Amino acid sequence: AFEQDKAFTRNDLSLAVLETIIGEKSHHISQTFSEEIQESYHSFVNRHRVEYAKKLLVDPKHQQYTIEAIGQEAGFNNRVSFNKAFKQYTSSTPSEYRKGQMAS
C-alpha cells in the first residue's frame, strides 16, 4: 500500500483508513509497526512523505509548485507540519533543501 499505491500521500491516512485499504485490523497494524518495523505508525508515514517530498522538490516537473503544494502532494495537511517533519528527517527546511539540490 505504501510502495505501490503511495497510500502515505493521502492526507486523511489514519490507522482506520489503512485498515480499510489493506484489509487488516488496526490493532494488528499497530502491533506490526511496534514489533516488526520498530517505528511508530506516525513516524513511518511522515518519513515516507518526506522522502517523497524530497523527490518532488528536485523534480523539474514540479519546480513551479510552491513548497506548500509539494507538502500537500506528499500528504501533509499544512505547511507547518510539513516543515516540522521535513526538518526532523533532513535537518533542513524544504526550501533550503530545494535550493541546495538545485545549486548542485
mmCIF file of C-alpha atoms in Angstrom:
data_model
loop_
_atom_site.group_PDB
_atom_site.id
_atom_site.type_symbol
_atom_site.label_atom_id
_atom_site.label_comp_id
_atom_site.label_asym_id
_atom_site.label_seq_id
_atom_site.Cartn_x
_atom_site.Cartn_y
_atom_site.Cartn_z
ATOM 1 C CA ALA A 1 0.000 0.000 0.000
ATOM 2 C CA PHE A 2 2.898 2.351 0.694
ATOM 3 C CA GLU A 3 5.288 1.369 -2.065
ATOM 4 C CA GLN A 4 2.898 0.654 -4.940
ATOM 5 C CA ASP A 5 -0.139 2.809 -4.180
ATOM 6 C CA LYS A 6 1.624 5.617 -2.275
ATOM 7 C CA ALA A 7 -1.084 5.472 0.393
ATOM 8 C CA PHE A 8 1.053 7.808 2.528
ATOM 9 C CA THR A 9 0.167 10.685 0.178
ATOM 10 C CA ARG A 10 -3.418 10.637 1.448
ATOM 11 C CA ASN A 11 -3.751 13.497 3.910
ATOM 12 C CA ASP A 12 -6.545 11.590 5.666
ATOM 13 C CA LEU A 13 -4.445 8.457 6.210
ATOM 14 C CA SER A 14 -5.086 7.026 9.643
ATOM 15 C CA LEU A 15 -4.885 3.522 11.028
ATOM 16 C CA ALA A 16 -8.613 3.169 10.321
ATOM 17 C CA VAL A 17 -8.138 4.202 6.687
ATOM 18 C CA LEU A 18 -5.124 1.910 6.308
ATOM 19 C CA GLU A 19 -7.203 -0.898 7.824
ATOM 20 C CA THR A 20 -9.716 -0.459 5.007
ATOM 21 C CA ILE A 21 -7.018 -0.226 2.325
ATOM 22 C CA ILE A 22 -5.141 -3.385 3.281
ATOM 23 C CA GLY A 23 -7.953 -5.350 4.943
ATOM 24 C CA GLU A 24 -6.187 -5.818 8.268
ATOM 25 C CA LYS A 25 -7.372 -4.824 11.744
ATOM 26 C CA SER A 26 -5.865 -1.573 13.003
ATOM 27 C CA HIS A 27 -4.565 -3.154 16.206
ATOM 28 C CA HIS A 28 -2.658 -5.729 14.110
ATOM 29 C CA ILE A 29 -1.221 -2.918 12.003
ATOM 30 C CA SER A 30 -0.168 -1.026 15.106
ATOM 31 C CA GLN A 31 1.353 -4.158 16.616
ATOM 32 C CA THR A 32 3.308 -4.826 13.412
ATOM 33 C CA PHE A 33 4.750 -1.323 13.500
ATOM 34 C CA SER A 34 5.769 -1.716 17.126
ATOM 35 C CA GLU A 35 7.201 -5.230 16.946
ATOM 36 C CA GLU A 36 8.398 -5.736 13.373
ATOM 37 C CA ILE A 37 9.138 -2.281 11.971
ATOM 38 C CA GLN A 38 10.105 -0.822 15.375
ATOM 39 C CA GLU A 39 8.860 2.601 14.413
ATOM 40 C CA SER A 40 5.632 4.333 15.280
ATOM 41 C CA TYR A 41 2.957 4.440 12.606
ATOM 42 C CA HIS A 42 3.059 8.237 12.599
ATOM 43 C CA SER A 43 6.850 8.342 12.135
ATOM 44 C CA PHE A 44 6.702 5.733 9.380
ATOM 45 C CA VAL A 45 4.091 7.720 7.456
ATOM 46 C CA ASN A 46 5.918 11.031 7.872
ATOM 47 C CA ARG A 47 9.257 9.523 6.859
ATOM 48 C CA HIS A 48 7.698 8.213 3.633
ATOM 49 C CA ARG A 49 6.057 11.583 2.993
ATOM 50 C CA VAL A 50 9.354 13.429 3.475
ATOM 51 C CA GLU A 51 11.211 11.045 1.139
ATOM 52 C CA TYR A 52 8.527 11.552 -1.496
ATOM 53 C CA ALA A 53 8.600 15.330 -0.999
ATOM 54 C CA LYS A 54 12.383 15.324 -1.463
ATOM 55 C CA LYS A 55 11.895 13.763 -4.898
ATOM 56 C CA LEU A 56 9.191 16.268 -5.821
ATOM 57 C CA LEU A 57 11.255 19.241 -4.660
ATOM 58 C CA VAL A 58 14.024 18.459 -7.168
ATOM 59 C CA ASP A 59 11.837 17.124 -9.971
ATOM 60 C CA PRO A 60 11.901 19.598 -12.899
ATOM 61 C CA LYS A 61 8.190 18.901 -13.496
ATOM 62 C CA HIS A 62 7.412 20.234 -10.010
ATOM 63 C CA GLN A 63 9.599 23.339 -9.991
ATOM 64 C CA GLN A 64 6.598 25.628 -10.429
ATOM 65 C CA TYR A 65 4.937 24.089 -7.337
ATOM 66 C CA THR A 66 5.108 26.054 -4.103
ATOM 67 C CA ILE A 67 6.602 24.427 -1.023
ATOM 68 C CA GLU A 68 3.111 24.194 0.441
ATOM 69 C CA ALA A 69 1.805 22.449 -2.700
ATOM 70 C CA ILE A 70 4.661 19.926 -2.537
ATOM 71 C CA GLY A 71 3.798 19.248 1.101
ATOM 72 C CA GLN A 72 0.151 18.700 0.232
ATOM 73 C CA GLU A 73 1.107 16.441 -2.679
ATOM 74 C CA ALA A 74 3.178 14.379 -0.232
ATOM 75 C CA GLY A 75 0.217 14.058 2.158
ATOM 76 C CA PHE A 76 0.795 16.789 4.728
ATOM 77 C CA ASN A 77 -2.204 18.874 5.777
ATOM 78 C CA ASN A 78 -0.347 22.165 6.156
ATOM 79 C CA ARG A 79 2.997 23.858 5.702
ATOM 80 C CA VAL A 80 3.813 23.894 9.437
ATOM 81 C CA SER A 81 3.546 20.118 9.827
ATOM 82 C CA PHE A 82 5.414 19.631 6.541
ATOM 83 C CA ASN A 83 8.272 21.908 7.615
ATOM 84 C CA LYS A 84 8.485 20.307 11.056
ATOM 85 C CA ALA A 85 8.612 16.733 9.728
ATOM 86 C CA PHE A 86 10.961 17.665 6.891
ATOM 87 C CA LYS A 87 13.405 19.336 9.267
ATOM 88 C CA GLN A 88 13.206 16.354 11.631
ATOM 89 C CA TYR A 89 14.293 13.914 8.910
ATOM 90 C CA THR A 90 16.660 16.086 6.856
ATOM 91 C CA SER A 91 17.915 18.814 9.228
ATOM 92 C CA SER A 92 16.842 21.434 6.690
ATOM 93 C CA THR A 93 13.625 23.100 5.628
ATOM 94 C CA PRO A 94 12.022 22.117 2.324
ATOM 95 C CA SER A 95 13.053 25.420 0.732
ATOM 96 C CA GLU A 96 16.657 25.050 1.951
ATOM 97 C CA TYR A 97 16.689 21.509 0.583
ATOM 98 C CA ARG A 98 15.342 22.612 -2.798
ATOM 99 C CA LYS A 99 17.864 25.449 -3.072
ATOM 100 C CA GLY A 100 20.751 23.193 -2.034
ATOM 101 C CA GLN A 101 19.828 20.482 -4.519
ATOM 102 C CA MET A 102 19.305 22.911 -7.384
ATOM 103 C CA ALA A 103 22.728 24.500 -6.754
ATOM 104 C CA SER A 104 24.445 21.095 -7.067
#
